[in-house]
Coordinates of C-alpha atoms and ligand atoms in Angstrom, one line a residue:
M1 CA 45.5 42.1 -13.1
I2 CA 44.6 38.6 -11.7
L3 CA 47.1 36.0 -13.0
P4 CA 45.6 32.7 -14.3
M5 CA 47.2 30.7 -11.4
S6 CA 46.1 33.2 -8.8
R7 CA 44.3 31.8 -5.8
V8 CA 41.4 34.0 -6.8
R9 CA 39.8 31.4 -9.1
S10 CA 36.9 29.0 -9.2
A11 CA 37.2 25.9 -7.0
K12 CA 38.0 22.6 -8.6
R13 CA 34.5 21.2 -7.9
V14 CA 32.9 23.6 -10.3
T15 CA 35.3 23.3 -13.1
S16 CA 34.0 19.9 -14.1
F17 CA 30.4 21.2 -14.6
A18 CA 29.1 22.6 -17.8
D19 CA 26.8 25.6 -17.6
S20 CA 23.1 24.6 -17.4
V21 CA 21.8 24.1 -20.9
F22 CA 18.2 25.0 -20.1
G23 CA 18.8 28.7 -19.2
E24 CA 21.2 29.0 -22.2
M25 CA 18.5 27.7 -24.7
T26 CA 15.9 30.1 -23.2
R27 CA 18.4 32.9 -23.7
L28 CA 19.0 31.9 -27.3
A29 CA 15.2 31.6 -27.8
R30 CA 14.8 35.3 -26.7
L31 CA 17.8 36.4 -28.8
H32 CA 16.5 34.9 -32.0
N33 CA 12.8 35.5 -31.2
A34 CA 12.2 31.7 -31.5
V35 CA 9.3 29.7 -30.1
N36 CA 10.7 28.4 -26.9
L37 CA 10.1 24.7 -26.6
S38 CA 13.4 24.2 -24.6
Q39 CA 13.2 24.9 -20.9
G40 CA 10.4 23.1 -19.1
F41 CA 7.9 25.7 -18.0
P42 CA 4.4 26.5 -19.1
D43 CA 3.5 29.6 -21.1
F44 CA -0.1 29.5 -19.8
D45 CA -1.7 30.8 -16.6
A46 CA -1.4 29.2 -13.2
P47 CA -4.7 28.4 -11.5
A48 CA -6.4 31.6 -10.3
A49 CA -7.2 30.3 -6.8
V50 CA -3.5 29.5 -6.2
K51 CA -2.3 32.9 -7.4
D52 CA -4.9 34.7 -5.3
A53 CA -3.8 32.7 -2.2
A54 CA -0.2 34.0 -2.8
C55 CA -1.3 37.6 -3.3
A56 CA -3.5 37.4 -0.1
A57 CA -0.6 35.9 1.9
I58 CA 1.7 38.8 0.8
R59 CA -1.0 41.4 1.7
D60 CA -1.6 39.7 5.0
E61 CA 2.1 40.2 5.9
H62 CA 3.2 36.6 5.6
N63 CA 6.5 38.0 4.4
Q64 CA 9.0 36.9 7.0
Y65 CA 11.0 33.7 7.3
A66 CA 8.8 30.6 7.5
P67 CA 9.8 27.8 9.8
P68 CA 12.9 26.3 8.1
Y69 CA 11.4 22.9 7.3
G70 CA 8.2 24.5 6.0
T71 CA 4.9 25.7 7.6
K72 CA 3.0 23.0 9.4
A73 CA 0.0 23.5 7.2
L74 CA 2.0 22.9 4.0
R75 CA 3.9 19.9 5.4
E76 CA 0.6 18.4 6.5
A77 CA -1.0 19.0 3.1
I78 CA 2.0 17.3 1.4
A79 CA 2.0 14.3 3.8
G80 CA -1.8 14.0 3.4
D81 CA -1.8 14.1 -0.3
F82 CA 1.1 11.6 -0.7
A83 CA -0.3 9.2 1.9
A84 CA -3.8 9.2 0.3
R85 CA -2.4 8.5 -3.2
H86 CA 0.1 5.8 -2.3
G87 CA -1.6 4.2 0.7
M88 CA 1.3 5.0 3.0
A89 CA 1.4 6.8 6.4
I90 CA 3.6 9.9 6.3
D91 CA 4.4 12.0 9.4
A92 CA 4.4 15.7 8.4
D93 CA 6.6 16.6 11.4
E94 CA 9.2 13.9 11.0
Q95 CA 9.3 13.1 7.3
V96 CA 8.5 16.3 5.3
T97 CA 11.0 19.1 4.5
V98 CA 9.9 22.0 2.3
C99 CA 12.8 23.3 0.1
C100 CA 13.4 25.9 -2.6
G101 CA 12.2 23.8 -5.4
S102 CA 12.7 20.1 -5.8
T103 CA 16.1 21.0 -7.3
E104 CA 17.2 22.1 -3.8
A105 CA 15.5 19.1 -2.2
M106 CA 17.5 16.8 -4.5
M107 CA 20.8 18.5 -3.6
A108 CA 19.9 18.5 0.2
V109 CA 19.1 14.8 0.0
M110 CA 22.4 13.9 -1.8
M111 CA 24.5 16.2 0.4
S112 CA 23.0 14.7 3.6
S113 CA 22.8 11.0 2.7
I114 CA 25.9 10.3 0.6
D115 CA 29.6 10.3 1.6
P116 CA 32.6 11.1 -0.5
G117 CA 33.8 8.0 -2.2
D118 CA 30.3 6.5 -2.5
E119 CA 28.7 5.7 -5.9
V120 CA 25.3 6.8 -7.0
I121 CA 23.5 5.1 -9.9
V122 CA 21.7 7.4 -12.3
F123 CA 19.6 6.3 -15.3
E124 CA 20.8 8.0 -18.5
P125 CA 19.5 10.2 -20.2
F126 CA 19.1 12.1 -16.9
Y127 CA 17.9 15.5 -15.8
E128 CA 21.2 17.4 -15.9
N129 CA 21.4 18.3 -12.1
Y130 CA 21.8 14.8 -10.9
G131 CA 25.4 14.6 -12.1
P132 CA 26.6 17.8 -10.4
D133 CA 24.5 17.0 -7.3
A134 CA 26.4 13.7 -6.9
V135 CA 29.7 15.3 -7.5
M136 CA 29.0 18.1 -5.0
A137 CA 28.3 15.3 -2.5
G138 CA 31.7 13.9 -3.3
A139 CA 30.2 10.8 -4.9
E140 CA 30.8 9.2 -8.2
P141 CA 27.8 8.8 -10.6
K142 CA 27.4 5.5 -12.4
F143 CA 25.2 5.5 -15.4
V144 CA 22.7 2.9 -16.6
R145 CA 21.2 3.4 -20.0
L146 CA 17.5 3.8 -20.8
R147 CA 17.1 2.9 -24.5
A148 CA 14.6 4.0 -27.1
P149 CA 11.9 3.4 -28.2
D150 CA 10.4 2.6 -24.8
W151 CA 13.3 3.8 -22.7
T152 CA 13.5 0.6 -20.6
F153 CA 16.8 -0.6 -19.0
D154 CA 18.6 -3.9 -19.3
P155 CA 18.2 -5.6 -15.9
D156 CA 21.7 -7.2 -16.2
E157 CA 23.3 -3.8 -16.9
L158 CA 21.6 -2.5 -13.8
K159 CA 22.7 -5.4 -11.7
R160 CA 26.3 -4.9 -12.8
A161 CA 26.1 -1.2 -11.7
F162 CA 25.5 -2.2 -8.1
S163 CA 28.4 -2.9 -5.7
N164 CA 29.5 -2.5 -2.1
R165 CA 30.3 1.2 -3.0
T166 CA 26.7 1.9 -4.2
R167 CA 25.0 4.3 -1.7
A168 CA 22.0 5.4 -3.7
I169 CA 20.1 5.2 -7.0
V170 CA 18.2 8.1 -8.5
I171 CA 14.9 7.3 -10.2
N172 CA 12.8 9.9 -12.1
S173 CA 9.4 8.7 -13.1
P174 CA 7.6 10.2 -15.1
N175 CA 11.0 10.9 -16.6
N176 CA 12.6 14.0 -17.9
P177 CA 13.7 14.0 -20.7
T178 CA 12.2 10.8 -22.1
G179 CA 8.6 10.9 -20.8
K180 CA 9.1 7.3 -19.6
V181 CA 6.8 6.1 -16.8
F182 CA 8.5 3.2 -15.0
T183 CA 6.2 0.2 -14.7
R184 CA 5.6 -1.6 -11.4
A185 CA 7.6 -4.5 -12.7
E186 CA 10.6 -2.3 -13.5
L187 CA 10.4 -0.6 -10.1
E188 CA 10.3 -4.1 -8.5
V189 CA 13.6 -5.0 -10.2
I190 CA 15.2 -1.7 -8.9
A191 CA 13.7 -2.3 -5.4
S192 CA 15.0 -5.8 -5.1
L193 CA 18.5 -4.6 -5.9
C194 CA 18.2 -1.8 -3.4
L195 CA 17.2 -4.3 -0.7
Q196 CA 19.9 -6.8 -1.8
W197 CA 22.7 -4.1 -1.7
D198 CA 21.2 -2.0 1.2
V199 CA 20.9 1.1 -1.0
L200 CA 18.8 4.3 -0.8
A201 CA 16.3 5.1 -3.6
I202 CA 16.0 8.8 -4.4
S203 CA 12.8 9.1 -6.3
D204 CA 12.2 12.4 -8.2
E205 CA 8.4 12.5 -8.7
I206 CA 8.0 16.1 -9.8
Y207 CA 5.8 15.0 -12.8
D208 CA 3.7 12.6 -10.8
R209 CA 0.3 14.1 -11.9
I210 CA 1.2 14.2 -15.6
V211 CA 0.7 10.6 -16.8
F212 CA -1.1 9.6 -20.0
D213 CA -3.3 6.9 -21.5
G214 CA -4.6 5.7 -18.1
R215 CA -1.1 4.6 -16.8
P216 CA -0.7 4.6 -13.0
H217 CA 2.1 6.5 -11.4
V218 CA 3.7 4.1 -9.0
S219 CA 6.1 5.4 -6.3
I220 CA 8.9 3.0 -5.6
A221 CA 8.4 4.1 -1.9
S222 CA 5.2 2.1 -1.9
L223 CA 6.8 -1.3 -2.8
P224 CA 7.4 -3.8 0.0
G225 CA 10.4 -2.9 2.1
M226 CA 11.1 0.4 0.3
A227 CA 9.4 3.0 2.6
E228 CA 12.3 2.9 4.9
R229 CA 14.9 3.3 2.1
T230 CA 13.3 5.9 -0.2
V231 CA 13.3 9.6 -0.3
I232 CA 10.8 11.2 -2.6
T233 CA 11.3 14.7 -4.1
G234 CA 8.4 16.7 -5.5
G235 CA 7.1 20.2 -5.7
L236 CA 4.4 22.6 -6.9
S237 CA 6.2 23.8 -10.1
K238 CA 5.0 21.4 -12.7
T239 CA 1.5 20.4 -11.4
Y240 CA 0.4 24.0 -10.7
S241 CA 2.4 25.8 -13.4
V242 CA 4.4 27.9 -10.9
T243 CA 8.0 27.0 -11.7
G244 CA 9.3 30.4 -10.6
W245 CA 7.9 30.0 -7.0
R246 CA 10.6 27.5 -6.0
I247 CA 8.4 25.4 -3.7
G248 CA 9.6 21.8 -3.6
W249 CA 10.0 19.1 -0.9
A250 CA 11.6 15.9 0.3
I251 CA 9.6 13.1 1.9
S252 CA 12.1 11.0 3.8
P253 CA 12.4 8.1 6.2
R254 CA 12.7 9.5 9.7
A255 CA 16.4 8.5 10.0
L256 CA 17.3 10.8 7.1
T257 CA 15.1 13.8 7.8
G258 CA 17.5 15.5 10.3
G259 CA 20.4 15.5 7.8
I260 CA 18.2 16.9 5.0
R261 CA 16.9 19.6 7.2
K262 CA 20.4 20.7 8.3
I263 CA 21.7 21.1 4.8
H264 CA 18.5 22.9 3.7
D265 CA 18.6 25.3 6.6
F266 CA 22.3 26.2 6.1
M267 CA 21.9 26.5 2.4
T268 CA 18.7 28.6 2.1
V269 CA 17.0 28.9 5.6
A270 CA 13.5 28.5 4.2
A271 CA 11.4 28.5 1.0
P272 CA 9.3 31.7 0.3
T273 CA 6.6 32.1 3.0
P274 CA 3.7 33.4 0.9
F275 CA 4.1 30.6 -1.7
M276 CA 3.9 28.0 1.0
D277 CA 0.5 29.4 2.0
A278 CA -0.6 29.2 -1.6
G279 CA 0.8 25.7 -1.7
V280 CA -1.8 24.6 0.9
V281 CA -4.6 25.9 -1.4
A282 CA -3.0 24.2 -4.4
L283 CA -2.8 20.8 -2.7
S284 CA -6.5 21.1 -1.7
M285 CA -7.7 21.2 -5.3
P286 CA -10.3 18.6 -6.1
P287 CA -9.3 15.3 -7.7
E288 CA -11.1 16.3 -11.0
S289 CA -8.6 19.1 -11.5
Y290 CA -5.8 16.5 -11.7
T291 CA -7.8 14.4 -14.2
A292 CA -8.3 17.5 -16.3
L293 CA -4.6 18.4 -16.0
A294 CA -3.5 15.0 -17.3
A295 CA -6.1 15.1 -20.1
D296 CA -5.0 18.6 -21.2
Y297 CA -1.4 17.5 -21.3
Q298 CA -2.3 14.3 -23.1
A299 CA -3.9 16.4 -25.9
K300 CA -0.8 18.6 -26.0
R301 CA 1.3 15.6 -26.3
D302 CA -0.8 14.3 -29.2
L303 CA -0.6 17.6 -31.0
M304 CA 3.2 17.8 -30.5
L305 CA 3.6 14.2 -31.8
D306 CA 1.4 15.1 -34.8
I307 CA 3.5 18.2 -35.6
L308 CA 6.8 16.3 -35.3
D309 CA 5.5 13.5 -37.5
R310 CA 4.4 15.9 -40.2
H311 CA 7.8 17.5 -40.2
G312 CA 9.7 14.3 -40.6
F313 CA 10.9 13.6 -37.0
T314 CA 11.0 10.2 -35.5
A315 CA 9.6 11.0 -32.0
Y316 CA 9.3 8.6 -29.1
R317 CA 5.8 8.8 -27.6
P318 CA 6.0 9.8 -23.9
G319 CA 3.9 8.1 -21.3
G320 CA 4.1 11.1 -18.9
A321 CA 5.8 14.4 -18.1
Y322 CA 5.8 17.2 -20.7
Y323 CA 8.6 16.5 -23.1
V324 CA 9.1 14.5 -26.3
I325 CA 12.5 13.2 -27.5
A326 CA 12.9 13.1 -31.3
D327 CA 15.6 11.5 -33.2
V328 CA 17.5 14.0 -35.5
E329 CA 20.1 11.7 -37.1
K330 CA 18.5 12.0 -40.5
F331 CA 18.9 15.8 -40.7
G332 CA 22.7 15.1 -41.2
F333 CA 24.2 17.5 -38.7
A334 CA 27.5 16.5 -37.0
T335 CA 26.0 16.8 -33.5
D336 CA 22.5 17.3 -32.0
T337 CA 23.8 20.5 -30.5
E338 CA 24.6 21.9 -34.0
F339 CA 21.1 20.8 -35.1
A340 CA 19.5 22.6 -32.1
Q341 CA 21.5 25.7 -32.9
Y342 CA 20.3 25.6 -36.5
L343 CA 16.7 25.1 -35.2
V344 CA 16.8 28.0 -32.9
K345 CA 18.6 30.5 -35.3
D346 CA 17.3 29.6 -38.7
V347 CA 14.0 27.8 -38.1
G348 CA 12.9 29.7 -35.0
V349 CA 12.2 26.9 -32.6
A350 CA 14.2 26.4 -29.4
T351 CA 14.8 22.8 -28.1
V352 CA 17.3 21.1 -25.8
P353 CA 19.9 18.9 -27.5
G354 CA 19.4 15.4 -26.2
S355 CA 23.1 14.8 -25.7
S356 CA 23.1 17.2 -22.8
F357 CA 21.2 14.6 -20.8
Y358 CA 24.2 12.2 -21.1
F359 CA 27.4 12.1 -19.2
D360 CA 29.4 11.6 -22.3
P361 CA 27.6 13.6 -25.0
A362 CA 29.6 11.9 -27.8
S363 CA 28.1 8.5 -26.8
A364 CA 24.5 9.8 -27.0
P365 CA 22.0 9.1 -29.8
K366 CA 21.4 12.3 -31.8
T367 CA 18.1 13.7 -30.5
V368 CA 16.5 16.9 -29.3
R369 CA 13.9 17.4 -26.6
F370 CA 10.7 19.4 -27.3
C371 CA 8.7 20.7 -24.3
F372 CA 5.0 20.7 -25.0
S373 CA 3.9 22.5 -21.8
K374 CA 2.6 25.4 -24.0
R375 CA -0.6 27.0 -25.3
T376 CA -2.0 25.4 -28.4
E377 CA -1.2 28.7 -30.3
T378 CA 2.4 28.4 -29.3
L379 CA 2.6 24.8 -30.6
M380 CA 0.8 25.8 -33.8
E381 CA 3.4 28.6 -34.3
A382 CA 6.2 26.1 -33.8
D383 CA 4.4 24.0 -36.5
R384 CA 4.5 26.9 -38.9
R385 CA 8.1 27.7 -38.2
L386 CA 9.1 24.0 -38.7
E387 CA 8.0 24.5 -42.4
R388 CA 11.3 26.1 -42.9
L389 CA 13.2 23.0 -41.9
A390 CA 15.4 21.7 -44.7
T391 CA 14.8 18.0 -44.9
Ligands
LIG15 N1 13.0 21.0 -15.3 C1 13.0 21.9 -16.4 C2 13.6 21.3 -17.7 O1 14.0 20.2 -17.7 C3 13.8 23.2 -16.1 C4 15.1 23.0 -15.5 C5 16.0 24.2 -15.3 O2 15.8 25.2 -15.8 N2 17.0 23.9 -14.6 O3 13.6 21.9 -18.7

């Protein structure tokens, strides 16, 4: 028998982390046969040409390790695409590192660019990985609130969060979970503080192609003085509906690339080779396909908002990404987690409790997040199930 104080126990660094809420909600959705609007992945098909390219690569025996930082063809495709969209020159050899999903890219960036004792500013609510990423890098996360209904921040609160200990700030636009798309003016405020305090911007742009109502997606890297102090993370998962392939990347200033690559190489060696080949095909899709993607998602957003409105939710209209936050205070549950449990078990719709996107869940507004990256039939089924909701 292993005694509780045995040395065979989990390390201290993991004891402060909760289990990931996304996988757990998907598990509960399966258990209760609920419509799964929790974890952010599509239930529709990935583009045929992209899938065919992966199958062909496997058949052609592209099955061994890829170069650790990614194949040259994929790095060039990533650099070319980003450069063309943001009017910046990106060197595929010196600035692009392909990782196992943008989740690994974010971790590799934090582990390689932040020292123990540093502080990292994170906008809250935040995608749950940023907290543990910062902690694993030995840093202390500092949170700055985004507030409903438009999820903007108070510039004074942001100013107060910066200090000589600040090493980096994480920006995620379009944002998970709120759907906020940061405006150029907001990014300028952040950029000027980064320049003033000599801080790195880590910009998670995984939803960059999913923006609505004609909004532009602005990368903070494209603002004056920011190219040299911004790392962008991105990936294939959301744009091409291949979340299980784990192909993501970091685009970094030259000075940081070596560190990112070392962490990535020691952690995972390389991302899956055949999916890198398929990534080259994905990134060569014509511009119209991205216009269609954003329009399809906009229609899904509108349907989701309509469903939520009809069932009595106060939902905050997202400008991008594929989630809607809805306020659930009025349903009278003690916590949003309890409401989400009721919703998955008794109503048959799985969501993510909004408080799980906050460092201190007790201080969070009571909300749940609905993912609308689903077929119309799936959203309509959720609509039918929500009839059971006791209001
Ligand atoms: N990004 C997705 C979400 O927010 C999935 C994340 C995950 O499973 N870790 O739901």
